[in-house]
Short mmCIF file of C-alpha atoms in Angstrom, two decimals:
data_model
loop_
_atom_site.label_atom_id
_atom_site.label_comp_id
_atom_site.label_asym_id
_atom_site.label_seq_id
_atom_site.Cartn_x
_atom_site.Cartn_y
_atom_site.Cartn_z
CA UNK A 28 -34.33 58.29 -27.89
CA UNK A 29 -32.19 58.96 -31.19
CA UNK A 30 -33.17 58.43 -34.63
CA UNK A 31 -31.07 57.26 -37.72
CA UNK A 32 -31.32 57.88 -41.12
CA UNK A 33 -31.02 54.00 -42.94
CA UNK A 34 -31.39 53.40 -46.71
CA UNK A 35 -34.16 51.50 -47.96
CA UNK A 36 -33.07 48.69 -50.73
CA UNK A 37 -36.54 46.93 -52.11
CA UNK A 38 -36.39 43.00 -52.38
CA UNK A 39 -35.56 43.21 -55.78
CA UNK A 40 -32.32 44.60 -55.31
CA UNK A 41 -32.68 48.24 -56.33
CA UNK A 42 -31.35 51.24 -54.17
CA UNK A 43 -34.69 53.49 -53.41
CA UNK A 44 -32.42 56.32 -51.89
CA UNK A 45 -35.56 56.97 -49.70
CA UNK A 46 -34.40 57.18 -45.67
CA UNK A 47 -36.39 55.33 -43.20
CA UNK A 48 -36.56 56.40 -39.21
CA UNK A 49 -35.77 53.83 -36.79
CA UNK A 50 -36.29 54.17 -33.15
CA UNK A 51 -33.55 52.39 -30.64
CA UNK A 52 -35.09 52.09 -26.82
CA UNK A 53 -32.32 51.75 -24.40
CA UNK A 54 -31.83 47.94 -23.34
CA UNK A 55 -33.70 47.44 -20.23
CA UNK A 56 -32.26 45.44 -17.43
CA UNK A 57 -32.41 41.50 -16.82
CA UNK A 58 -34.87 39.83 -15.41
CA UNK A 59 -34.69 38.04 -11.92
CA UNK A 60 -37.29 34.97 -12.57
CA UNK A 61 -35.89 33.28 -9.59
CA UNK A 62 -37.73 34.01 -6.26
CA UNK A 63 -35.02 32.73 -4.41
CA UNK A 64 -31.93 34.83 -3.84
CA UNK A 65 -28.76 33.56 -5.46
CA UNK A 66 -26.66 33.89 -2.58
CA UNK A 67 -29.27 31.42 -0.79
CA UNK A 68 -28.62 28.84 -3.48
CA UNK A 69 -24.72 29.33 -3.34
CA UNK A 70 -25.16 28.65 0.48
CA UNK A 71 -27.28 25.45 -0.07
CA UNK A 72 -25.26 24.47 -1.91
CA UNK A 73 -21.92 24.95 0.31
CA UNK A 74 -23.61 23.36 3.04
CA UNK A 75 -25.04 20.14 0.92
CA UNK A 76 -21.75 19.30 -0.58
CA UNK A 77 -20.02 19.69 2.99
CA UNK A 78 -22.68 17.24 4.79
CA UNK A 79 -22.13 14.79 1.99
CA UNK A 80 -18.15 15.06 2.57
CA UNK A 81 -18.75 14.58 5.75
CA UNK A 82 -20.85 11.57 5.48
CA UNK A 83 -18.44 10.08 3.07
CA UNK A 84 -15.58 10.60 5.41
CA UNK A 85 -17.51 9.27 8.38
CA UNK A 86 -18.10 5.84 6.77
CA UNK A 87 -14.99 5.70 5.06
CA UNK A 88 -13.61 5.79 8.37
CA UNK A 89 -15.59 4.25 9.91
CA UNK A 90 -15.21 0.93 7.44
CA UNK A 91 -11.56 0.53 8.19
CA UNK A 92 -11.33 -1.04 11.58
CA UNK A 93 -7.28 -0.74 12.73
CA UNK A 94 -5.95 -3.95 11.86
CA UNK A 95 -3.55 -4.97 15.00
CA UNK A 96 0.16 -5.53 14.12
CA UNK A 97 1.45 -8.66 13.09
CA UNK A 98 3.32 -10.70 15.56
CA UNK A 99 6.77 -11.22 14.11
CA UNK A 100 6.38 -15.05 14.58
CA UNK A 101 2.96 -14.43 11.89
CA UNK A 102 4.92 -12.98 9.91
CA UNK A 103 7.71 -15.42 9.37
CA UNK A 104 5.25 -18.08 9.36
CA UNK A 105 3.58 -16.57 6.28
CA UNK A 106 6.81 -15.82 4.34
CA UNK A 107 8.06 -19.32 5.33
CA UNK A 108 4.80 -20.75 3.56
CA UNK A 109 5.28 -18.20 0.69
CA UNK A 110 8.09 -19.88 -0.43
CA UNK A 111 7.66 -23.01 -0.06
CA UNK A 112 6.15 -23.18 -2.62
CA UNK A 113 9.11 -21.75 -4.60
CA UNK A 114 11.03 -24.31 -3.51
CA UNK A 115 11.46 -26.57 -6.59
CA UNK A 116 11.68 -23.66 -8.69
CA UNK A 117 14.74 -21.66 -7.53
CA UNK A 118 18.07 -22.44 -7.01
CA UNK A 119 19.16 -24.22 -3.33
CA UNK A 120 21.71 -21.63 -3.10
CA UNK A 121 18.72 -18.49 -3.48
CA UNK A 122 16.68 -20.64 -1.19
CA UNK A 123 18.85 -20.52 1.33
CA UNK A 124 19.32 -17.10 1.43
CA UNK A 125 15.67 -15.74 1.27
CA UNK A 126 15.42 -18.51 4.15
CA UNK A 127 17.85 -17.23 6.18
CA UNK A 128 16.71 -13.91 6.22
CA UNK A 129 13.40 -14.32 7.10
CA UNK A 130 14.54 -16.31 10.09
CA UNK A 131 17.06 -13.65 10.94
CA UNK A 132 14.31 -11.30 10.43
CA UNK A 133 12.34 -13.18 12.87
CA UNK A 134 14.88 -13.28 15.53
CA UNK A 135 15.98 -9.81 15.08
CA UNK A 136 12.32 -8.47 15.54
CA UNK A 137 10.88 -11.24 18.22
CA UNK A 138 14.03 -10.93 20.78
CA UNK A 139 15.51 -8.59 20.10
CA UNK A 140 18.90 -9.56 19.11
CA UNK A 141 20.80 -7.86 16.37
CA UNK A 142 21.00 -11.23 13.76
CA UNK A 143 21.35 -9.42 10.56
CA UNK A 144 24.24 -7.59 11.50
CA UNK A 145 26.84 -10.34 12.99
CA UNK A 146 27.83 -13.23 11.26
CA UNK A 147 26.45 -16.58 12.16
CA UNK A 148 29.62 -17.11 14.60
CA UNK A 149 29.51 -14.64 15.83
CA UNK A 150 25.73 -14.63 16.82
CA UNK A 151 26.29 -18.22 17.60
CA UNK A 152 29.20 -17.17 19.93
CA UNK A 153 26.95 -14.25 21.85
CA UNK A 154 24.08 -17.26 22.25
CA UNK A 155 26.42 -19.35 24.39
CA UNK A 156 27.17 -16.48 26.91
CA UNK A 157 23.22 -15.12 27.56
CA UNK A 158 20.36 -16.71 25.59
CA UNK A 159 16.31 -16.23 25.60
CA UNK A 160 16.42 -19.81 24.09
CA UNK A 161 16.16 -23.28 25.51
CA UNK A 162 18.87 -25.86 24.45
CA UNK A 163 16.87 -27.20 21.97
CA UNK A 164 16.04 -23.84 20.08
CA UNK A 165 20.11 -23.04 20.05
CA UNK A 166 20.59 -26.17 18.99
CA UNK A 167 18.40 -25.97 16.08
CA UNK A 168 19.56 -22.92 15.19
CA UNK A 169 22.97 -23.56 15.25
CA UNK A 170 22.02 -26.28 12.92
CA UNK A 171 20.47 -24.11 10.70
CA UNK A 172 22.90 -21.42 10.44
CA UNK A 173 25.77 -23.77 9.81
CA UNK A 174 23.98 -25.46 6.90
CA UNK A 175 23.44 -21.68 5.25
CA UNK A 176 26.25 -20.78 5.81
CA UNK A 177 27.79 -24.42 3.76
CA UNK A 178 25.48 -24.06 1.22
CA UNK A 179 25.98 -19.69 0.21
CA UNK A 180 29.89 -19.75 1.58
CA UNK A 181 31.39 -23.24 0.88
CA UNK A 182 29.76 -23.20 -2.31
CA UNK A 183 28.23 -26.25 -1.03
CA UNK A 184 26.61 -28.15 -3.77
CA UNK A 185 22.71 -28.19 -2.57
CA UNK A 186 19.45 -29.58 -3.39
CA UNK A 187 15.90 -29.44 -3.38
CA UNK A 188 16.05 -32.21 -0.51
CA UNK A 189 18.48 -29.43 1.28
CA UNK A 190 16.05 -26.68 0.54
CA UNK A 191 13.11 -28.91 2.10
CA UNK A 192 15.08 -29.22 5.11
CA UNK A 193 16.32 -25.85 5.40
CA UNK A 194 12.49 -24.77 5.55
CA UNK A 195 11.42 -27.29 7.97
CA UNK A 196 14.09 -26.68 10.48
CA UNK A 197 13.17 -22.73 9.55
CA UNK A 198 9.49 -23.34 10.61
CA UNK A 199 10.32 -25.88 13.96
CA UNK A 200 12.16 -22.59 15.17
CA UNK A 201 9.68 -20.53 14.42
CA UNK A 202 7.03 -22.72 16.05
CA UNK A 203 9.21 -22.87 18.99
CA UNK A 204 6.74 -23.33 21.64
CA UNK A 205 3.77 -24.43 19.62
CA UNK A 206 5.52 -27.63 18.25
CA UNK A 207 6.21 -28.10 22.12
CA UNK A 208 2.64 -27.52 23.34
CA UNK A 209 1.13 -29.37 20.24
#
């Protein structure tokens, strides 16, 4: 226990000079008013958050059923239709590009056969030696190629009636056997 000496001022200001004692008591330690231990919160705590985490993940998972992949036929089909209805909008000469590749896509990935990287003669000339298609098919798409090919390389001066066809001759190949069966 020590002691100090203060002043004593009154309330109106004046300076008594008389000393006061004051007592200081050491400060005493805290209080634990819990009566459970901390480190069993802490651990509740871990273990709630982790079960809700994993909960979370389990249903999130669980939600998401794998979609197959698309068949490359599906797929053309859908950007065939995509742009159709583009078709009075962009330029015949466009058109028949973004056509063209999507059909060459479509080959490519269905059989097999490395269309985006020859030219259309010479993809046309590697068809008459070994082909996966019937007559009809290389026919079409011989047909199909060679218009392109006037309309982005002969400068070829297309039009909307040239972009309809390209497309529909585009989705007959495509359709292949299902315009056969249907």
């Amino acid at each position: 226990m020590t002691s100090i000496l203060l002043p004593v001022q009154c309330p109106c200001g004046s300076h008594l000079g008389l000393l006061a004692q004051q007592q200081f008591h050491e400060i005493a330690p805290p209080v634990d008013y819990s009566f459970v231990p901390t480190w069993a919160i802490f651990l509740a705590s871990f273990i709630g958050l982790c079960l809700v985490g994993l909960i979370g993940w389990f249903f999130t998972r669980r939600q998401k059923p794998e979609q197959p992949p698309k068949l490359p036929r599906e797929t053309a089909l859908e950007e065939l239709e995509l742009i159709a209805g583009e078709i009075e909008t962009t330029n015949p000469y466009q058109f028949s590009i973004q056509v063209s590749d999507i059909l060459r896509r479509y080959v490519t990935n269905q059989y097999a056969l490395p269309v985006t990287r020859q030219t259309s003669v010479e993809f046309l000339t590697a068809l008459a030696k070994s082909s996966p298609f019937s007559e009809n098919e290389k026919s079409l798409l011989e047909d199909f190629l060679n218009r392109c090919d006037l309309i982005k390389f002969a400068r070829y001066q297309a039009t909307s009636a040239d972009s309809h066809l390209l497309l529909e001759e585009a989705t007959r190949f495509v359709k292949g056997e299902q315009l056969a069966l249907a």
